[in-house]
Amino acid sequence: AMAAKNSTNGKAGQAAGTQAPGTVTREFLFDYLIVGAGFSGSVLADRLARQSGKKVLVVDKRSHIAGNAYDHYDNSGVLVHKYGPHIFHTNSREVFEYLSQFTEWRSYEHRVLASVDGQLVPIPINLDTINKLYGMNLTSFQVEDFFRSVAEPQEYIRTSEDVVVSKVGRELYEKFFRNYTRKQWGLDPSELDKSVIARIPTRTNRDDRYFTDTYQAMPLHGFTRMFENMLSHPNIKVMLNTDYREIQKGIPCREIIYSGPVDEFFDNRYGKLPYRSLEFKHETHNQSVFQAAPVVNYPNEQLYTRITEFKYLTGQEHNKTSIVYEFPRAEGDPYYPVPRPENAELYKKYKELADNTPGVHFVGRLATYKYYNMDQVVAQALTVYNSISAKQKSAGMR
Ligand code: FAD
Ligand code: UDP
């Protein structure tokens, strides 16, 4: 509250270090103002404080750290992810080892079922999906032939529709992907970059894991605990429930790390960048198990896309169980950039502005408008840190 008052009289930053009349030197309380306490902001806070000895102030407008990865114990004592299911997976040894400084892990391989034609079948589509769906008994070789017989090869794969239809044909596309995507994005797959649906592979074996990365694990005591460890350092101060714009003028910092939406930073100068939102409906049930898999996708029925049952993810034992439904929304907190050509064009203009804003580093899913998983955000933040620290070394400053 005090900081907010200072920012309105605008003098706080100039009060310190006054020498002669008319000569005012600014004294910086912090080297870095870090906007956002999610993965991007917290990785940079850690590196700048622990590795470079910088003083940092991390500000988040929410009432908690950890950004969208935030988890907490609900009223019944079940550990839940406030912003939907977060499953950690990566092929990067560097990222995994980096995070391992702050948490122990519990091995966890994620599995998802899709509700299609009245059955629950594995997604990504694999051999068992096809056999169950069509009441067949194909081998891996035969299912390859089956896919070839239904596929509609395309000369050029551009959209998310092309990705699926070219591999498994229109019928499977319609059963598993078309409606889910229309619900999730409010767009037809033909209007979305191929990268969106390309996240989901097609398999001819019986592997029913959602991810195949080398490292697949959940933080043993949850994401929030891991973030607490990252941010626990004498050079790191955390200020919650605060939009950085409330305190920016009152608390002078040398440079800024920004992980909020990039268009918002520039007051939507070129118009708003579309971000897809979700509404989460959390429930606790008085039974120990709710559904047959950690996540069940509903491509064709219901207004929600999927239901997650958290105990599968966390390994917690409890006589109750908590779940979350995800209802896609156009308005609300920004969760997903929307990968399509016109948005990439608009982002390019913001990126140019960002590149020409000295002293401000843009990092993360919202600030670089990239549909990144957690591990990709960590890798990006470590890269940003390395370039900051290389620049400082070459400038001879500490
Ligand atoms: P965020 O976590 O969004 O952090 C940005 C922070 O900045 C926020 O806390 C926000 O409050 C704060 N902020 C913004 N503007 C301001 C301001 N003006 N002043 C102060 N603070 C501000 N990834 C995976 O790897 N595996 C998964 O299973 C997975 N599942 C996901 C499921 C859902 C439903 C969603 C939405 C995402 C999922 N992700 C998953 C992606 C993951 O959430 C992101 O990669 C990661 O959280 C991005 O971190 P970030 O720091 O860039 O952004
Ligand atoms: N998708 C789909 N059907 C499914 C699962 C995914 O059509 O059963 C598409 C949909 O467009 C979705 C995208 O693939 O947005 C990526 O899915 P993922 O599960 O990776 O989404 P996230 O967990 O990031 O929300």
Coordinates of C-alpha atoms and ligand atoms in Angstrom, one line a residue:
A1 CA 0.0 0.0 0.0
M2 CA 2.9 2.4 0.9
A3 CA 4.5 1.7 -2.5
A4 CA 1.3 2.5 -4.3
K5 CA 1.1 5.8 -2.5
N6 CA 4.7 6.7 -3.5
S7 CA 4.0 6.0 -7.1
T8 CA 1.3 8.6 -7.2
N9 CA 3.5 11.4 -5.9
G10 CA 6.3 10.2 -8.2
K11 CA 9.1 11.4 -6.0
A12 CA 10.2 8.2 -4.2
G13 CA 12.8 7.3 -6.8
Q14 CA 14.4 10.7 -6.7
A15 CA 14.6 11.2 -3.0
A16 CA 17.7 9.2 -2.5
G17 CA 21.2 10.3 -3.3
T18 CA 20.5 14.0 -3.8
Q19 CA 23.8 15.8 -3.9
A20 CA 23.9 19.4 -5.0
P21 CA 20.7 21.4 -5.8
G22 CA 19.5 20.4 -9.2
T23 CA 21.7 17.3 -9.3
V24 CA 19.7 14.2 -8.7
T25 CA 21.2 10.7 -8.9
R26 CA 18.8 7.8 -8.8
E27 CA 19.5 5.1 -6.3
F28 CA 18.2 1.7 -7.4
L29 CA 16.7 -0.4 -4.7
F30 CA 16.6 -3.3 -7.1
D31 CA 18.6 -4.3 -10.2
Y32 CA 15.6 -6.0 -11.7
L33 CA 11.9 -5.6 -11.6
I34 CA 10.5 -9.0 -12.6
V35 CA 6.9 -9.0 -13.7
G36 CA 5.2 -12.4 -13.1
A37 CA 6.1 -15.1 -10.6
G38 CA 5.5 -18.0 -13.1
F39 CA 8.2 -20.2 -14.6
S40 CA 9.7 -17.3 -16.7
G41 CA 9.9 -14.8 -13.9
S42 CA 11.0 -17.3 -11.2
V43 CA 13.8 -18.8 -13.3
L44 CA 15.2 -15.4 -14.0
A45 CA 14.8 -14.3 -10.4
D46 CA 16.7 -17.4 -9.3
R47 CA 19.6 -17.0 -11.8
L48 CA 20.0 -13.3 -11.4
A49 CA 20.0 -13.5 -7.6
R50 CA 21.9 -16.7 -7.0
Q51 CA 24.3 -16.7 -10.0
S52 CA 24.8 -12.9 -10.6
G53 CA 24.3 -11.5 -7.1
K54 CA 21.6 -9.1 -8.4
K55 CA 18.8 -7.7 -6.2
V56 CA 15.4 -8.5 -7.7
L57 CA 11.8 -7.6 -7.0
V58 CA 9.3 -10.1 -8.3
V59 CA 5.8 -8.7 -8.7
D60 CA 2.6 -10.7 -9.5
K61 CA -0.9 -9.4 -9.7
R62 CA -2.3 -12.7 -8.5
S63 CA -2.3 -13.6 -4.8
H64 CA 0.2 -16.4 -5.3
I65 CA 3.5 -17.4 -6.9
A66 CA 3.9 -20.2 -9.6
G67 CA 1.8 -18.5 -12.4
N68 CA -0.4 -21.0 -14.2
A69 CA 1.5 -23.9 -12.6
Y70 CA 0.2 -23.0 -9.1
D71 CA -1.1 -25.9 -7.0
H72 CA -2.6 -26.0 -3.6
Y73 CA -4.6 -28.1 -1.1
D74 CA -8.3 -27.5 -1.6
N75 CA -10.9 -27.4 1.2
S76 CA -10.9 -31.2 1.5
G77 CA -7.2 -31.4 1.6
V78 CA -6.7 -32.7 -1.9
L79 CA -3.8 -31.2 -3.9
V80 CA -5.2 -29.6 -7.1
H81 CA -3.9 -27.4 -9.9
K82 CA -5.8 -24.2 -9.9
Y83 CA -5.3 -23.5 -13.6
G84 CA -5.8 -27.0 -15.0
P85 CA -3.6 -30.1 -15.3
H86 CA 0.1 -29.4 -15.4
I87 CA 2.3 -32.4 -16.2
F88 CA 6.0 -32.0 -16.4
H89 CA 7.9 -33.6 -19.3
T90 CA 11.0 -32.8 -21.2
N91 CA 13.8 -34.1 -23.4
S92 CA 16.2 -31.5 -22.0
R93 CA 18.6 -32.9 -19.4
E94 CA 19.7 -29.3 -18.7
V95 CA 16.2 -28.2 -17.9
F96 CA 15.5 -31.3 -15.8
E97 CA 18.7 -30.9 -13.8
Y98 CA 18.2 -27.2 -13.4
L99 CA 14.8 -27.8 -11.8
S100 CA 16.1 -30.7 -9.7
Q101 CA 17.9 -28.1 -7.6
F102 CA 14.5 -27.0 -6.2
T103 CA 12.5 -30.2 -6.0
E104 CA 12.6 -34.0 -5.7
W105 CA 10.5 -35.8 -8.2
R106 CA 7.8 -38.5 -8.5
S107 CA 8.0 -40.5 -11.7
Y108 CA 4.7 -40.1 -13.6
E109 CA 3.7 -41.0 -17.1
H110 CA 0.5 -39.3 -18.2
R111 CA -2.3 -41.2 -19.9
V112 CA -5.5 -39.9 -21.5
L113 CA -8.7 -41.5 -22.7
A114 CA -11.1 -40.0 -25.1
S115 CA -14.9 -40.5 -25.0
V116 CA -15.8 -41.4 -28.6
D117 CA -18.9 -43.3 -29.9
G118 CA -19.8 -44.2 -26.3
Q119 CA -16.5 -45.8 -25.5
L120 CA -13.4 -44.7 -23.7
V121 CA -10.4 -45.2 -25.9
P122 CA -6.7 -44.2 -25.8
I123 CA -5.6 -40.8 -27.2
P124 CA -3.1 -40.3 -28.9
I125 CA -4.7 -42.7 -31.4
N126 CA -2.8 -46.0 -31.3
L127 CA -3.4 -49.7 -32.2
D128 CA -5.8 -50.3 -29.3
T129 CA -7.8 -47.2 -30.2
I130 CA -8.5 -48.5 -33.7
N131 CA -9.2 -52.0 -32.6
K132 CA -11.6 -51.0 -29.8
L133 CA -13.3 -48.3 -31.9
Y134 CA -14.0 -50.6 -34.8
G135 CA -14.1 -54.0 -33.0
M136 CA -11.1 -55.3 -34.9
N137 CA -8.0 -57.3 -34.0
L138 CA -5.4 -55.7 -36.2
T139 CA -1.6 -56.0 -35.7
S140 CA 0.7 -53.0 -35.9
F141 CA 1.5 -53.8 -39.5
Q142 CA -2.2 -54.1 -40.4
V143 CA -3.0 -50.8 -38.7
E144 CA -0.4 -49.1 -40.8
D145 CA -2.1 -50.4 -43.9
F146 CA -5.4 -49.3 -42.4
F147 CA -4.1 -45.7 -41.9
R148 CA -2.7 -45.7 -45.4
S149 CA -6.1 -46.8 -46.8
V150 CA -8.0 -44.0 -45.1
A151 CA -5.4 -41.2 -45.2
E152 CA -5.9 -38.3 -47.7
P153 CA -2.3 -37.3 -48.5
Q154 CA -1.8 -33.6 -49.0
E155 CA 0.9 -32.0 -51.0
Y156 CA 1.5 -29.3 -48.5
I157 CA 0.7 -29.5 -44.7
R158 CA -0.2 -26.1 -43.6
T159 CA -3.1 -26.3 -41.1
S160 CA -4.0 -28.5 -38.1
E161 CA -6.7 -30.1 -40.3
D162 CA -4.0 -31.1 -42.9
V163 CA -1.9 -32.7 -40.2
V164 CA -4.6 -35.2 -39.2
V165 CA -6.5 -35.8 -42.4
S166 CA -3.2 -36.6 -44.3
K167 CA -2.3 -39.2 -41.7
V168 CA -5.5 -40.9 -40.6
G169 CA -8.2 -39.6 -42.9
R170 CA -11.4 -37.7 -42.3
E171 CA -13.4 -40.1 -40.2
L172 CA -10.9 -40.3 -37.3
Y173 CA -10.3 -36.5 -37.8
E174 CA -13.9 -35.9 -37.1
K175 CA -14.2 -38.3 -34.2
F176 CA -11.2 -37.1 -32.3
F177 CA -10.0 -33.7 -33.5
R178 CA -12.4 -31.5 -35.3
N179 CA -14.9 -30.8 -32.6
Y180 CA -12.5 -30.8 -29.7
T181 CA -10.5 -28.1 -31.6
R182 CA -13.6 -26.1 -32.4
K183 CA -14.5 -26.1 -28.8
Q184 CA -11.0 -25.4 -27.4
W185 CA -10.1 -22.6 -29.8
G186 CA -13.4 -21.4 -31.2
L187 CA -11.8 -22.0 -34.6
D188 CA -11.9 -24.8 -37.1
P189 CA -8.6 -26.8 -37.3
S190 CA -8.3 -25.5 -40.9
E191 CA -7.9 -22.0 -39.4
L192 CA -5.1 -23.1 -37.0
D193 CA -1.4 -23.6 -37.7
K194 CA -0.3 -27.2 -38.1
S195 CA 1.8 -26.9 -34.9
V196 CA -1.3 -27.1 -32.7
I197 CA -2.6 -30.5 -33.5
A198 CA 0.9 -31.7 -34.3
R199 CA 1.4 -31.8 -30.6
I200 CA -0.6 -35.1 -30.7
P201 CA 1.1 -38.0 -32.5
T202 CA -0.5 -41.0 -34.2
R203 CA 0.9 -44.4 -33.2
T204 CA 0.7 -47.9 -34.7
N205 CA 2.0 -49.6 -31.5
R206 CA 0.2 -50.0 -28.2
D207 CA 2.0 -47.1 -26.4
D208 CA -0.7 -45.2 -24.6
R209 CA 1.4 -42.6 -22.9
Y210 CA 0.5 -39.0 -23.7
F211 CA 4.1 -38.0 -23.9
T212 CA 7.3 -39.9 -24.8
D213 CA 9.9 -37.5 -23.4
T214 CA 13.0 -38.8 -21.6
Y215 CA 12.1 -37.1 -18.4
Q216 CA 8.5 -37.4 -17.1
A217 CA 7.9 -36.5 -13.5
M218 CA 5.9 -34.4 -11.1
P219 CA 7.5 -32.3 -8.3
L220 CA 7.2 -34.5 -5.3
H221 CA 5.7 -31.8 -3.0
G222 CA 3.9 -29.9 -5.8
F223 CA 4.8 -27.1 -8.1
T224 CA 4.2 -24.3 -5.6
R225 CA 6.7 -25.8 -3.2
M226 CA 9.3 -25.9 -6.0
F227 CA 8.6 -22.2 -6.7
E228 CA 9.0 -21.4 -3.0
N229 CA 12.4 -22.9 -3.1
M230 CA 13.4 -21.1 -6.3
L231 CA 12.3 -17.7 -4.9
S232 CA 13.7 -18.2 -1.4
H233 CA 16.9 -16.1 -1.4
P234 CA 17.9 -12.9 0.5
N235 CA 18.3 -11.1 -2.8
I236 CA 14.7 -11.9 -4.0
K237 CA 11.7 -10.0 -2.7
V238 CA 8.2 -11.0 -3.8
M239 CA 5.3 -8.7 -3.9
L240 CA 1.9 -10.3 -4.6
N241 CA -1.5 -8.8 -5.4
T242 CA 0.2 -6.0 -7.3
D243 CA 0.1 -5.0 -10.9
Y244 CA 3.7 -3.8 -11.7
R245 CA 2.2 -0.6 -13.0
E246 CA 1.1 0.3 -9.5
I247 CA 4.7 0.3 -8.2
Q248 CA 6.9 0.9 -11.2
K249 CA 7.3 4.6 -10.7
G250 CA 7.8 4.3 -6.9
I251 CA 10.4 1.6 -6.9
P252 CA 13.2 2.3 -9.2
C253 CA 14.8 -0.7 -10.9
R254 CA 17.6 -0.8 -13.5
E255 CA 16.0 -3.2 -15.8
I256 CA 12.7 -5.1 -16.3
I257 CA 11.9 -8.8 -17.0
Y258 CA 8.4 -8.9 -18.3
S259 CA 6.4 -12.2 -18.5
G260 CA 2.8 -10.8 -19.0
P261 CA 1.0 -10.4 -22.3
V262 CA 3.2 -8.5 -24.7
D263 CA 0.3 -6.4 -26.2
E264 CA -0.7 -5.2 -22.7
F265 CA 2.8 -3.9 -22.1
F266 CA 2.4 -1.6 -25.0
D267 CA -1.2 -0.6 -24.1
N268 CA -2.5 -2.6 -27.1
R269 CA -1.0 -0.1 -29.4
Y270 CA -1.6 -2.2 -32.5
G271 CA -4.7 -3.8 -31.2
K272 CA -5.3 -6.8 -28.9
L273 CA -3.5 -10.1 -29.6
P274 CA -5.9 -12.9 -29.2
Y275 CA -5.3 -15.2 -26.2
R276 CA -7.6 -18.2 -25.5
S277 CA -9.0 -18.5 -22.0
L278 CA -10.6 -21.2 -19.9
E279 CA -13.0 -21.3 -17.1
F280 CA -12.2 -24.0 -14.5
K281 CA -14.9 -25.8 -12.6
H282 CA -13.4 -27.6 -9.6
E283 CA -15.3 -30.3 -7.7
T284 CA -14.6 -32.7 -4.9
H285 CA -16.4 -36.0 -4.7
N286 CA -17.0 -38.2 -1.7
Q287 CA -15.5 -41.3 -3.3
S288 CA -11.9 -42.3 -3.7
V289 CA -11.9 -42.6 -7.5
F290 CA -14.0 -40.6 -10.0
Q291 CA -12.9 -41.7 -13.5
A292 CA -10.9 -44.4 -15.3
A293 CA -7.9 -42.2 -16.3
P294 CA -6.0 -39.1 -15.1
V295 CA -7.7 -37.1 -17.9
V296 CA -10.7 -38.0 -20.0
N297 CA -11.2 -35.9 -23.2
Y298 CA -14.7 -35.1 -24.6
P299 CA -14.2 -34.2 -28.2
N300 CA -17.9 -34.4 -29.3
E301 CA -20.1 -34.2 -26.2
Q302 CA -20.3 -31.6 -23.4
L303 CA -19.4 -28.0 -23.3
Y304 CA -16.1 -28.8 -21.5
T305 CA -13.1 -30.3 -23.3
R306 CA -11.8 -32.6 -20.6
I307 CA -12.0 -33.7 -17.0
T308 CA -8.8 -34.1 -14.9
E309 CA -8.7 -36.2 -11.7
F310 CA -5.7 -34.8 -9.7
K311 CA -4.8 -37.7 -7.5
Y312 CA -3.6 -39.7 -10.5
L313 CA -1.1 -36.8 -11.2
T314 CA 0.0 -36.2 -7.7
G315 CA 0.0 -39.8 -6.3
Q316 CA -1.8 -38.5 -3.2
E317 CA -3.9 -41.0 -1.2
H318 CA -7.2 -39.6 0.1
N319 CA -10.7 -41.0 0.6
K320 CA -12.1 -38.1 -1.4
T321 CA -11.1 -37.1 -4.9
S322 CA -11.0 -33.7 -6.7
I323 CA -11.5 -33.0 -10.4
V324 CA -11.6 -30.1 -12.7
Y325 CA -13.6 -29.4 -15.9
E326 CA -12.2 -27.0 -18.5
F327 CA -14.6 -24.7 -20.4
P328 CA -13.0 -22.8 -23.2
R329 CA -13.6 -19.0 -23.3
A330 CA -12.8 -16.1 -25.6
E331 CA -12.6 -13.7 -22.6
G332 CA -10.8 -14.1 -19.3
D333 CA -7.3 -14.6 -18.1
P334 CA -5.0 -15.2 -21.1
Y335 CA -3.8 -18.8 -21.2
Y336 CA -3.0 -19.8 -24.8
P337 CA -1.6 -17.8 -27.6
V338 CA -3.6 -18.6 -30.8
P339 CA -1.2 -19.9 -33.5
R340 CA -2.5 -18.8 -36.9
P341 CA -0.9 -16.6 -39.6
E342 CA -2.8 -13.3 -38.9
N343 CA -1.8 -13.5 -35.2
A344 CA 1.8 -14.2 -36.1
E345 CA 1.7 -11.0 -38.2
L346 CA 0.4 -8.9 -35.4
Y347 CA 2.8 -10.4 -32.9
K348 CA 5.7 -9.6 -35.3
K349 CA 4.8 -5.9 -34.9
Y350 CA 4.8 -6.2 -31.1
K351 CA 8.1 -8.2 -31.2
E352 CA 9.7 -5.3 -33.1
L353 CA 8.6 -2.9 -30.5
A354 CA 9.9 -5.2 -27.8
D355 CA 13.2 -5.5 -29.5
N356 CA 13.5 -1.8 -29.6
T357 CA 12.7 -1.3 -25.9
P358 CA 16.0 -1.2 -24.2
G359 CA 16.2 -2.5 -20.6
V360 CA 13.1 -4.7 -20.9
H361 CA 13.4 -8.4 -21.5
F362 CA 10.3 -10.2 -22.7
V363 CA 10.1 -13.9 -21.7
G364 CA 7.5 -16.7 -21.5
R365 CA 4.4 -17.9 -23.1
L366 CA 2.4 -14.6 -23.0
A367 CA 5.3 -12.2 -23.6
T368 CA 6.7 -14.0 -26.6
Y369 CA 3.3 -15.3 -27.8
K370 CA 4.5 -18.9 -28.1
Y371 CA 2.4 -22.0 -27.3
Y372 CA 5.2 -23.3 -25.0
N373 CA 5.1 -26.1 -22.4
M374 CA 6.7 -25.5 -19.0
D375 CA 10.1 -27.0 -20.0
Q376 CA 10.3 -24.8 -23.1
V377 CA 9.6 -21.7 -21.0
V378 CA 12.4 -22.8 -18.5
A379 CA 14.8 -23.3 -21.5
Q380 CA 13.9 -19.9 -22.9
A381 CA 14.3 -18.1 -19.6
L382 CA 17.7 -19.8 -19.1
T383 CA 18.7 -18.5 -22.6
V384 CA 17.6 -15.0 -21.7
Y385 CA 19.6 -15.2 -18.5
N386 CA 22.7 -16.3 -20.4
S387 CA 22.5 -13.4 -22.8
I388 CA 21.9 -10.9 -20.0
S389 CA 24.9 -12.2 -18.1
A390 CA 27.1 -12.4 -21.2
K391 CA 26.3 -8.7 -22.0
Q392 CA 27.1 -7.7 -18.4
K393 CA 30.4 -9.5 -18.5
S394 CA 31.4 -7.8 -21.8
A395 CA 30.3 -4.4 -20.4
G396 CA 32.5 -5.1 -17.4
M397 CA 29.8 -4.4 -14.9
R398 CA 29.0 -6.8 -12.1
Ligands
FAD1 P1 2.6 -17.6 -16.5 O1 2.6 -18.9 -15.7 O2 1.3 -17.2 -17.1 O3 3.1 -16.4 -15.6 C1 2.9 -15.1 -15.9 C2 2.5 -14.3 -14.6 O4 2.6 -12.9 -14.9 C3 1.1 -14.6 -14.1 O5 1.2 -15.2 -12.8 C4 0.4 -13.3 -14.1 O6 -0.4 -13.1 -13.0 C5 1.6 -12.3 -14.1 N1 1.3 -11.0 -14.7 C6 0.8 -10.7 -15.9 N2 0.7 -9.4 -16.1 C7 1.0 -8.8 -14.9 C8 1.1 -7.5 -14.5 N3 0.7 -6.4 -15.3 N4 1.6 -7.2 -13.2 C9 2.0 -8.2 -12.4 N5 1.9 -9.5 -12.8 C10 1.5 -9.8 -14.0 N6 2.8 -27.0 -19.7 C11 3.4 -28.3 -19.6 O7 4.6 -28.4 -19.7 N7 2.7 -29.4 -19.2 C12 1.3 -29.3 -19.1 O8 0.7 -30.3 -18.8 C13 0.7 -28.0 -19.2 N8 -0.7 -28.0 -19.1 C14 -1.3 -26.7 -19.2 C15 -2.7 -26.7 -19.0 C16 -3.3 -25.5 -19.1 C17 -4.8 -25.4 -18.9 C18 -2.6 -24.3 -19.4 C19 -3.2 -22.9 -19.5 C20 -1.2 -24.3 -19.6 C21 -0.5 -25.6 -19.5 N9 0.9 -25.7 -19.6 C22 1.5 -26.9 -19.5 C23 1.7 -24.5 -20.0 C24 2.3 -23.8 -18.8 O9 1.2 -23.3 -18.0 C25 3.2 -22.6 -19.3 O10 4.2 -23.1 -20.1 C26 3.9 -21.9 -18.1 O11 3.1 -21.8 -17.0 C27 4.2 -20.5 -18.6 O12 4.9 -19.8 -17.7 P2 5.1 -18.2 -17.8 O13 5.9 -17.8 -16.7 O14 5.5 -17.9 -19.2 O15 3.6 -17.6 -17.7
UDP2 N1 -6.7 -32.1 -29.6 C1 -7.9 -32.7 -30.1 N2 -8.4 -33.8 -29.5 C2 -7.9 -34.3 -28.4 C3 -6.7 -33.8 -27.9 C4 -6.1 -32.7 -28.5 O1 -8.4 -32.2 -31.1 O2 -8.4 -35.3 -27.9 C5 -6.1 -31.0 -30.3 C6 -6.7 -29.7 -29.8 O3 -6.7 -28.7 -30.9 C7 -5.8 -29.2 -28.7 C8 -4.4 -29.6 -29.3 O4 -4.7 -30.8 -30.0 O5 -5.9 -27.9 -28.4 C9 -3.3 -29.8 -28.3 O6 -3.7 -30.7 -27.3 P1 -3.0 -30.7 -25.9 O7 -3.6 -31.8 -25.1 O8 -1.6 -30.7 -26.1 O9 -3.5 -29.3 -25.3 P2 -3.2 -28.5 -23.9 O10 -2.9 -29.6 -22.9 O11 -2.0 -27.6 -24.2 O12 -4.4 -27.8 -23.6

